[in-house]
Coordinates of C-alpha atoms and ligand atoms in Angstrom, one line a residue:
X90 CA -31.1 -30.8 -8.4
X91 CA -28.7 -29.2 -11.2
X92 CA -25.3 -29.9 -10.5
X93 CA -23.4 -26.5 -10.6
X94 CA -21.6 -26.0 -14.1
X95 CA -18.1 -26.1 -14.0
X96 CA -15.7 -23.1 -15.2
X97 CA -14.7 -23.9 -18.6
X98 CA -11.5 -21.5 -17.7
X99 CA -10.2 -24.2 -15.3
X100 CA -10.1 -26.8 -17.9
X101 CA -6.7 -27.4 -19.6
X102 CA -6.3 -27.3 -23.3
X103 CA -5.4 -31.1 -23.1
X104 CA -8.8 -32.1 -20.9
X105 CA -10.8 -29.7 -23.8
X106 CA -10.0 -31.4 -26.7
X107 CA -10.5 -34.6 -24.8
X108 CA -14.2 -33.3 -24.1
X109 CA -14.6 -32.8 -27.7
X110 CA -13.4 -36.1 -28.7
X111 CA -15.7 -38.2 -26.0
X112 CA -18.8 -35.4 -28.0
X113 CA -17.9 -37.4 -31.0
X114 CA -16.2 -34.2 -32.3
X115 CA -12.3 -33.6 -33.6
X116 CA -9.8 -32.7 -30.7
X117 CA -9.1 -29.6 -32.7
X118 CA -12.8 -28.1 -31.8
X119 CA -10.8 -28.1 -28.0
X120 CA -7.9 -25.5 -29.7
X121 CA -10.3 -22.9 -31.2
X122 CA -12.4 -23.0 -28.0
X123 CA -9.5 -22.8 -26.1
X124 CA -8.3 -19.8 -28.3
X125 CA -11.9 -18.2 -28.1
X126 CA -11.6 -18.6 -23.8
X127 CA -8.0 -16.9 -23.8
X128 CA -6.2 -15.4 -26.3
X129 CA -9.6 -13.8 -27.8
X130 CA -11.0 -13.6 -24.4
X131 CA -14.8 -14.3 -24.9
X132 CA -17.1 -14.1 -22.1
X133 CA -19.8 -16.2 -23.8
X134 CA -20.4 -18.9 -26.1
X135 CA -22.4 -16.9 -28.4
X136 CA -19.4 -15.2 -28.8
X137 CA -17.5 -17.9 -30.5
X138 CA -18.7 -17.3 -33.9
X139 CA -16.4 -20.1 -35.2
X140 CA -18.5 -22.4 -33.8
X141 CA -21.6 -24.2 -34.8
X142 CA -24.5 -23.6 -32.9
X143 CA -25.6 -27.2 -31.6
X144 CA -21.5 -27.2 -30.2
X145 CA -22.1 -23.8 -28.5
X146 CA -25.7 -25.1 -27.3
X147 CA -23.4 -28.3 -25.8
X148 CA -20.6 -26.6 -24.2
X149 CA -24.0 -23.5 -22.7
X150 CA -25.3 -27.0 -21.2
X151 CA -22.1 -28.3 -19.4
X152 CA -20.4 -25.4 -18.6
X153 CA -19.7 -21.7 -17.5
X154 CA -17.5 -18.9 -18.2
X155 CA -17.2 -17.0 -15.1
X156 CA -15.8 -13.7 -16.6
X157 CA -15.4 -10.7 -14.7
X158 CA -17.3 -7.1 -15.3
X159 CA -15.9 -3.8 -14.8
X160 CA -18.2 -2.5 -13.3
X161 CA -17.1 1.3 -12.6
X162 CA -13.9 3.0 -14.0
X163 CA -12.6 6.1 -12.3
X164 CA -10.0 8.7 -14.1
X165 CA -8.1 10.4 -12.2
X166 CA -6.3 13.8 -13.1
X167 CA -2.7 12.2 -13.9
X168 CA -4.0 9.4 -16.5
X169 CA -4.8 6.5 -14.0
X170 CA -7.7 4.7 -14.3
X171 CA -9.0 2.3 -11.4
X172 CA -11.8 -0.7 -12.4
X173 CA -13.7 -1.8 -9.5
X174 CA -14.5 -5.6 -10.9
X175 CA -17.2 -7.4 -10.3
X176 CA -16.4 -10.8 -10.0
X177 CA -19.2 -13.9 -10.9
X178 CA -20.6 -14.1 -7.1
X179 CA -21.0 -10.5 -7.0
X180 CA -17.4 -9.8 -4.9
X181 CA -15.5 -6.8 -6.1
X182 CA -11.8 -6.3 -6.8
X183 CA -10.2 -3.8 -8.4
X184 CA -7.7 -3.0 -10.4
X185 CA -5.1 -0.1 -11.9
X186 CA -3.7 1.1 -15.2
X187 CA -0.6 3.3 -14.3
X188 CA 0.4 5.4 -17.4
X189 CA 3.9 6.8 -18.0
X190 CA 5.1 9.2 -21.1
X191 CA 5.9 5.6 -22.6
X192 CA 4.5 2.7 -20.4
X193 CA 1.3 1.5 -19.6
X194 CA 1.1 -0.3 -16.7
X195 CA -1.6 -2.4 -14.9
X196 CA -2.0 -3.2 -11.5
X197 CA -3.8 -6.5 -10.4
X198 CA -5.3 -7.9 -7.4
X199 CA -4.7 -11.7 -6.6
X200 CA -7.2 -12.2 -3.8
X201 CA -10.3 -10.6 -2.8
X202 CA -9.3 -9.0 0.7
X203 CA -6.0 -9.7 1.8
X204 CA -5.2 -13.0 4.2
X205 CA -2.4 -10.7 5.5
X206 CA -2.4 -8.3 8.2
X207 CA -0.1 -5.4 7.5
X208 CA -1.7 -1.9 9.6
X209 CA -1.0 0.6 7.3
X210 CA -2.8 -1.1 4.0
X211 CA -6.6 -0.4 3.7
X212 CA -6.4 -3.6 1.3
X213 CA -6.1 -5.4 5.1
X214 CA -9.0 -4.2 6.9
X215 CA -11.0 -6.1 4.3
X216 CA -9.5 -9.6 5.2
X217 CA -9.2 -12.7 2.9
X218 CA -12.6 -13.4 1.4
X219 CA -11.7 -15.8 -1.2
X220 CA -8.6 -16.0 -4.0
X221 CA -9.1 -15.1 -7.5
X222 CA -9.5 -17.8 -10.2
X223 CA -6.7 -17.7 -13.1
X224 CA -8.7 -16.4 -15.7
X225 CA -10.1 -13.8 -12.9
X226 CA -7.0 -12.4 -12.3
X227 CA -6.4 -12.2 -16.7
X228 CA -9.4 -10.6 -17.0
X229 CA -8.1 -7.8 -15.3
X230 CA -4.9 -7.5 -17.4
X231 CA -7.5 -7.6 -20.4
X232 CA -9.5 -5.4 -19.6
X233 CA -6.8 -3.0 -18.6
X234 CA -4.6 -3.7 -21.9
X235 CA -8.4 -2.7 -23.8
X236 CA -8.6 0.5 -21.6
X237 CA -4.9 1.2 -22.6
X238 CA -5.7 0.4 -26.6
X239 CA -8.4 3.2 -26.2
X240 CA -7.3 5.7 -24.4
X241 CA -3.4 5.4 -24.5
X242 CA -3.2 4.2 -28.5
X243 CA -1.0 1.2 -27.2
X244 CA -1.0 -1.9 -26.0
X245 CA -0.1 -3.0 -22.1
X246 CA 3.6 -2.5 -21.8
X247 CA 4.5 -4.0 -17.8
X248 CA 2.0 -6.1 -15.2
X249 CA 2.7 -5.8 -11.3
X250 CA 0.9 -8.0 -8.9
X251 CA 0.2 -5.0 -6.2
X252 CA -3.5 -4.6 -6.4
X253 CA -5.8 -6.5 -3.6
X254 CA -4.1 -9.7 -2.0
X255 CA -0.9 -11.6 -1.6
X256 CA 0.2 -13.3 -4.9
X257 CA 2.4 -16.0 -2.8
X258 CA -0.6 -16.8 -1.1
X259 CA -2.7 -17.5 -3.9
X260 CA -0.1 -19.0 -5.9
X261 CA -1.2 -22.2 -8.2
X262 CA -4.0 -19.5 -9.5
X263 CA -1.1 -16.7 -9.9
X264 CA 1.0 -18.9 -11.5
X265 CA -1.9 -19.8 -14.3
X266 CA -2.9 -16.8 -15.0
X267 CA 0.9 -15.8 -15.5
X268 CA 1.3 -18.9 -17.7
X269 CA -2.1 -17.6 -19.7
X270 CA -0.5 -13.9 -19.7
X271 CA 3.1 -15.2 -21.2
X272 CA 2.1 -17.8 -23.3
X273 CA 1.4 -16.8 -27.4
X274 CA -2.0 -18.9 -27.1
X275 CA -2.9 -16.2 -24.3
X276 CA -1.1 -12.0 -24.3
X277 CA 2.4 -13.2 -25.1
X278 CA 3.7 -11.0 -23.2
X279 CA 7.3 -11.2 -21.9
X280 CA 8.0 -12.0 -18.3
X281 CA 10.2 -9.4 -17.9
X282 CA 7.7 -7.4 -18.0
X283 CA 5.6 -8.6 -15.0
X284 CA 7.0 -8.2 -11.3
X285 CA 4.7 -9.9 -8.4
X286 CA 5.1 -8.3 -5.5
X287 CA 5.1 -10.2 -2.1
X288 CA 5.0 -8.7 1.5
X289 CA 8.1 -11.5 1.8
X290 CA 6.3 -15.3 2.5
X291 CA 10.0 -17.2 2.4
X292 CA 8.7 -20.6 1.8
X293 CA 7.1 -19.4 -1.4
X294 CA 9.7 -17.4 -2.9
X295 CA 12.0 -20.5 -2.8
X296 CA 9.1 -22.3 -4.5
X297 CA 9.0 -19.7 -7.2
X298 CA 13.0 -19.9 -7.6
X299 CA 12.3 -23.8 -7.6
X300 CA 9.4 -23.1 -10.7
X301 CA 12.5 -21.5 -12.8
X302 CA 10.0 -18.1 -13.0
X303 CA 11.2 -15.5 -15.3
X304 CA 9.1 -12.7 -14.2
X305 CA 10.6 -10.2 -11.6
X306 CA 10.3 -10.3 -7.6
X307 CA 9.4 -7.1 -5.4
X308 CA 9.4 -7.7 -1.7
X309 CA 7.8 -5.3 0.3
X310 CA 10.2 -4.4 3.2
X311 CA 9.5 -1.7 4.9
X312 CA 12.0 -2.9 7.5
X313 CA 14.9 -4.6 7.8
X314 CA 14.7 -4.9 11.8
X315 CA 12.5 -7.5 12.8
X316 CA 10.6 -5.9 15.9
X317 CA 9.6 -2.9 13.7
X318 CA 8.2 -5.0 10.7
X319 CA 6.5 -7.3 13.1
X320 CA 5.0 -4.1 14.8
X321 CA 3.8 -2.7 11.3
X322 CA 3.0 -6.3 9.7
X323 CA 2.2 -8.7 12.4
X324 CA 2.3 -11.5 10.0
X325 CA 6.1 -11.2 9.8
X326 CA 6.3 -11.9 13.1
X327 CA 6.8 -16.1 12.0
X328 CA 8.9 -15.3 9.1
X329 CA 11.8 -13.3 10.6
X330 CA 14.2 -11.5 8.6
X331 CA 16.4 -14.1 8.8
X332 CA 14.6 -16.9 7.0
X333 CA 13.2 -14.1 4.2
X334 CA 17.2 -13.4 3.6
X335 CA 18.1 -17.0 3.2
X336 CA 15.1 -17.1 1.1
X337 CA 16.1 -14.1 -1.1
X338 CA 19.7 -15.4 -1.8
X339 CA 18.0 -18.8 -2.7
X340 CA 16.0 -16.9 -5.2
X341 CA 19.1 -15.0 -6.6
X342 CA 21.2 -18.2 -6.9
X343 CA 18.8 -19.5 -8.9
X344 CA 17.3 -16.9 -10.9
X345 CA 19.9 -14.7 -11.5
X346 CA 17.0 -11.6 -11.1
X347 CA 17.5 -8.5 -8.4
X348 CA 15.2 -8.3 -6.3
X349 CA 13.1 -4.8 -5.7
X350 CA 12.7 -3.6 -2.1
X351 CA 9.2 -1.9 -1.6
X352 CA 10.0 0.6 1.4
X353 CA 7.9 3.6 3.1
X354 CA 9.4 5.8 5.1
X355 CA 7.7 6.6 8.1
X356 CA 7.1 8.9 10.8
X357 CA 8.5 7.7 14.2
X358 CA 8.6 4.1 13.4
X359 CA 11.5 3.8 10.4
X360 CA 12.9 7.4 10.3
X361 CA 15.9 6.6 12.1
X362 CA 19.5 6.2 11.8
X363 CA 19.6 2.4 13.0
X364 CA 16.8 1.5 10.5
X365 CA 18.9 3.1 7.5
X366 CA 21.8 1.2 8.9
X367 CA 20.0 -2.4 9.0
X368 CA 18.8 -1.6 5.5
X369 CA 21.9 -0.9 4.3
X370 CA 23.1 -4.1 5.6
X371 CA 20.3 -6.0 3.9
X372 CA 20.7 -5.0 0.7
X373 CA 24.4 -6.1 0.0
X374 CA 23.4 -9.8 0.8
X375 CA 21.4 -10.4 -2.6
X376 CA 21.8 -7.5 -5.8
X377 CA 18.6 -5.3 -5.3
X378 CA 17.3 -1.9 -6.1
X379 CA 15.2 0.1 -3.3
X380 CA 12.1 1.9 -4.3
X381 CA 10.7 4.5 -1.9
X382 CA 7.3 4.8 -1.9
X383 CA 5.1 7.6 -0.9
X384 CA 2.9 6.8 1.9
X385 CA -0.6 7.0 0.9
X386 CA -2.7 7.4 3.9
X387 CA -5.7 5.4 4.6
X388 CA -6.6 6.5 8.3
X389 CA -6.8 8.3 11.1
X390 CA -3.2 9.6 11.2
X391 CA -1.4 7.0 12.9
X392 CA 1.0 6.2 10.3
X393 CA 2.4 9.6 8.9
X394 CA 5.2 10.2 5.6
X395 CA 8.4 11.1 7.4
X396 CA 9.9 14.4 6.2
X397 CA 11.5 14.8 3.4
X398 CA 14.9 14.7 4.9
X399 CA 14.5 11.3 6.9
X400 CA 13.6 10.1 2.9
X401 CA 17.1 11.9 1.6
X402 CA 19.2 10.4 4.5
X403 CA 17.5 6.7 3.6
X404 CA 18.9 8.0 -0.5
X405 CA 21.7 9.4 0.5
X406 CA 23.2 6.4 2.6
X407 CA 22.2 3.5 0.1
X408 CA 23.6 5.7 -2.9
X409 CA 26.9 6.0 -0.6
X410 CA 26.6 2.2 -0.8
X411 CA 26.0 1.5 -4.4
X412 CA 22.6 0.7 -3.9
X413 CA 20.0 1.9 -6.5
X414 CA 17.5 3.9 -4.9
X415 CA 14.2 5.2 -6.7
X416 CA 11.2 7.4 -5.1
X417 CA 8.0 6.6 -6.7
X418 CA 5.5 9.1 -6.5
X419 CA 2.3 7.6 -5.6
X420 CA -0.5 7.6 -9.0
X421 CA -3.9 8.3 -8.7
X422 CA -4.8 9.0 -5.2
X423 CA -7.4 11.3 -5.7
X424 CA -9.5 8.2 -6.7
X425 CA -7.8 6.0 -4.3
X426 CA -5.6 3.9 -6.6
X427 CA -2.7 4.7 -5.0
X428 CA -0.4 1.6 -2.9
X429 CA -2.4 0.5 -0.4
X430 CA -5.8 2.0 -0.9
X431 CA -7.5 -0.1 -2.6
X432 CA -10.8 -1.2 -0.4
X433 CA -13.6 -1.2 -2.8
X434 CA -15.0 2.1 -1.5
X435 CA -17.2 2.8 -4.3
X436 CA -18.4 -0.7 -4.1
Ligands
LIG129 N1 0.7 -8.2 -0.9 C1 1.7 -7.7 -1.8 C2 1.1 -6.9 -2.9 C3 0.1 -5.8 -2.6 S1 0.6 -4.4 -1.8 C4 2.8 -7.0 -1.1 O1 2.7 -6.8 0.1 O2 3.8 -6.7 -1.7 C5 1.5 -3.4 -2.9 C6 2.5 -2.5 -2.3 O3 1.8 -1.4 -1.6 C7 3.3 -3.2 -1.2 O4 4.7 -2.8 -1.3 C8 2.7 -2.6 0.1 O5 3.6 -2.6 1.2 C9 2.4 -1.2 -0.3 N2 1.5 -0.4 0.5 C10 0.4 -1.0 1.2 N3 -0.2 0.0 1.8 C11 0.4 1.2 1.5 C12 0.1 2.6 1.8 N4 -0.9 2.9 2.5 N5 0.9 3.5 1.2 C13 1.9 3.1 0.4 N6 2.2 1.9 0.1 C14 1.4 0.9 0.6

């Protein structure tokens, strides 16, 4: 029986030029492979033209570089451009490159499926299937940052972790991949210029405060009273408000970084005077903005956009406040690449 290749991705740069010396070869073969794998971002050994062909032949025989495909991109009218990915084992992801007048942005998934359980995310009804590798979850941002190249003449400007999945619950992999993303030998890109988004897991974000991570926090609220969040994200129901505030101002001690608040207003669930009131009152215990997101539907009408009103009181009270306040108009929904759409349809 062959034993199944391993993914030369997960090997360090320390373990590859260890391989190379144990070949009888110099350590500093492992440094332009390890170049090739990341910061050139070959999907085969042929590729590495650097390389002589017996070492290629080698590394072909005792390993794999399980790269991902995009398999179909979708344009929609206002620039956005959604990859469905095909993944080694034939699983699909996808993922999104938001453009602005100056910006590109791309939007990653971290898991295929979602472990979570939240009812008005189509991302949800897929469930957990597996998490993404590291180099999975850069291949997107590659392939995105190419797309932008071409069609945008610049390169990837901002990363947020808001595609498919929940980054804090894939989180040695996320944290790789951000590591590969940041570091020269990989993008280079500056932290400040990724935000992962988490539907609020407190354990983890203390871990992340306790990792010294430079990169910004979302959390996605949606609700700062703990019957109505456990109603529309059952999950929550064992991580109550309380524990994700101690674990918020644990995360701004240490960090120093605001946190963004992910909030939909709804129809008959958060539209409400008593809901603007509780959010209020959550966001003066840690320095935050509050983005308003559009709803994108995904169903059968049971969770509706509140009027536009219900959304001004929600402005008009944090603003009263000091609280920053931003609506974001939802991108690409014609091709479902909006929030919370994403459910490989075309796959
Ligand atoms: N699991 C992570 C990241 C993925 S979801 C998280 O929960 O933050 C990215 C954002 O889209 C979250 O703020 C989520 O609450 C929001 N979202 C999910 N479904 C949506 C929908 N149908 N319309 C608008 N936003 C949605």
């Amino acid at each position: 029986m062959q034993m199944e290749k391993k993914d030369i991705r997960a090997v360090s740069k320390e373990q590859l030029r260890e391989f190379f010396v144990t070949s009888g070869d110099k350590s500093f073969r492992g440094n332009q492979v390890y170049e090739w794998l990341w910061s050139k971002g070959a999907h085969s050994f042929e590729d590495m033209t650097n390389i002589s062909k017996e070492t290629r032949a080698m590394l072909e025989s005792n390993f794999v570089i399980n790269h991902i495909k995009v398999d179909t991109i979708q344009r929609s009218d206002d620039g956005t451009i959604k990859n469905a990915v095909r993944l080694h084992d034939g699983l699909v992801v996808e993922s999104v490159l938001i453009p602005t007048n100056t910006r590109t942005t791309a939007c990653v998934s971290s898991q295929v499926g979602c472990s979570l359980d939240c009812s008005f995310c189509a991302t949800a009804r897929l469930k957990r299937m597996r998490n993404l590798e590291p180099g999975e979850i850069y291949d997107q941002v590659l392939a995105i940052d190419k797309e932008s190249r071409l069609y945008h003449n610049h390169p990837l400007s901002n990363i947020v972790f808001m595609g498919m999945g929940e980054p804090l619950m894939n989180y040695n992999n996320m944290m790789k991949a951000i590591d590969m993303i940041i570091s020269p030998e990989g993008l280079g890109m500056s932290p400040k210029r990724i935000m992962v988004s988490t539907s609020g897991v407190p354990k983890m974000i203390k871990k992340l405060a306790d990792d010294d991570v430079k990169f910004k926090l979302a959390v996605s609220l949606h609700s700062a009273i703990d019957e109505i969040r456990a109603r529309i994200m059952p999950f929550s129901a064992n991580f109550p408000l309380a524990d994700l505030q101690e674990s918020l101002e644990y995360w701004y001690k240490k960090t120093k970084s605001k946190i963004s608040y992910e909030y939909v207003v709804w129809k008959d669930i958060n539209d409400n005077k008593e809901s603007i009131d509780a959010l209020v009152k959550f966001c003066k215990y840690v320095p935050c903005k509050v983005n308003l997101i559009e709803y994108n539907p995904i169903d059968d009408g049971e969770f509706q956009q509140a009027s536009e009103e219900a959304t001004n009181a929600y402005i008009k009270a944090l603003e009263a406040s000091g609280i920053v306040v931003k609506v974001r108009r939802s991108r690409g929904k014609d091709i479902d690449a909006a929030c919370g759409q994403l459910a490989n349809k075309e796959a």
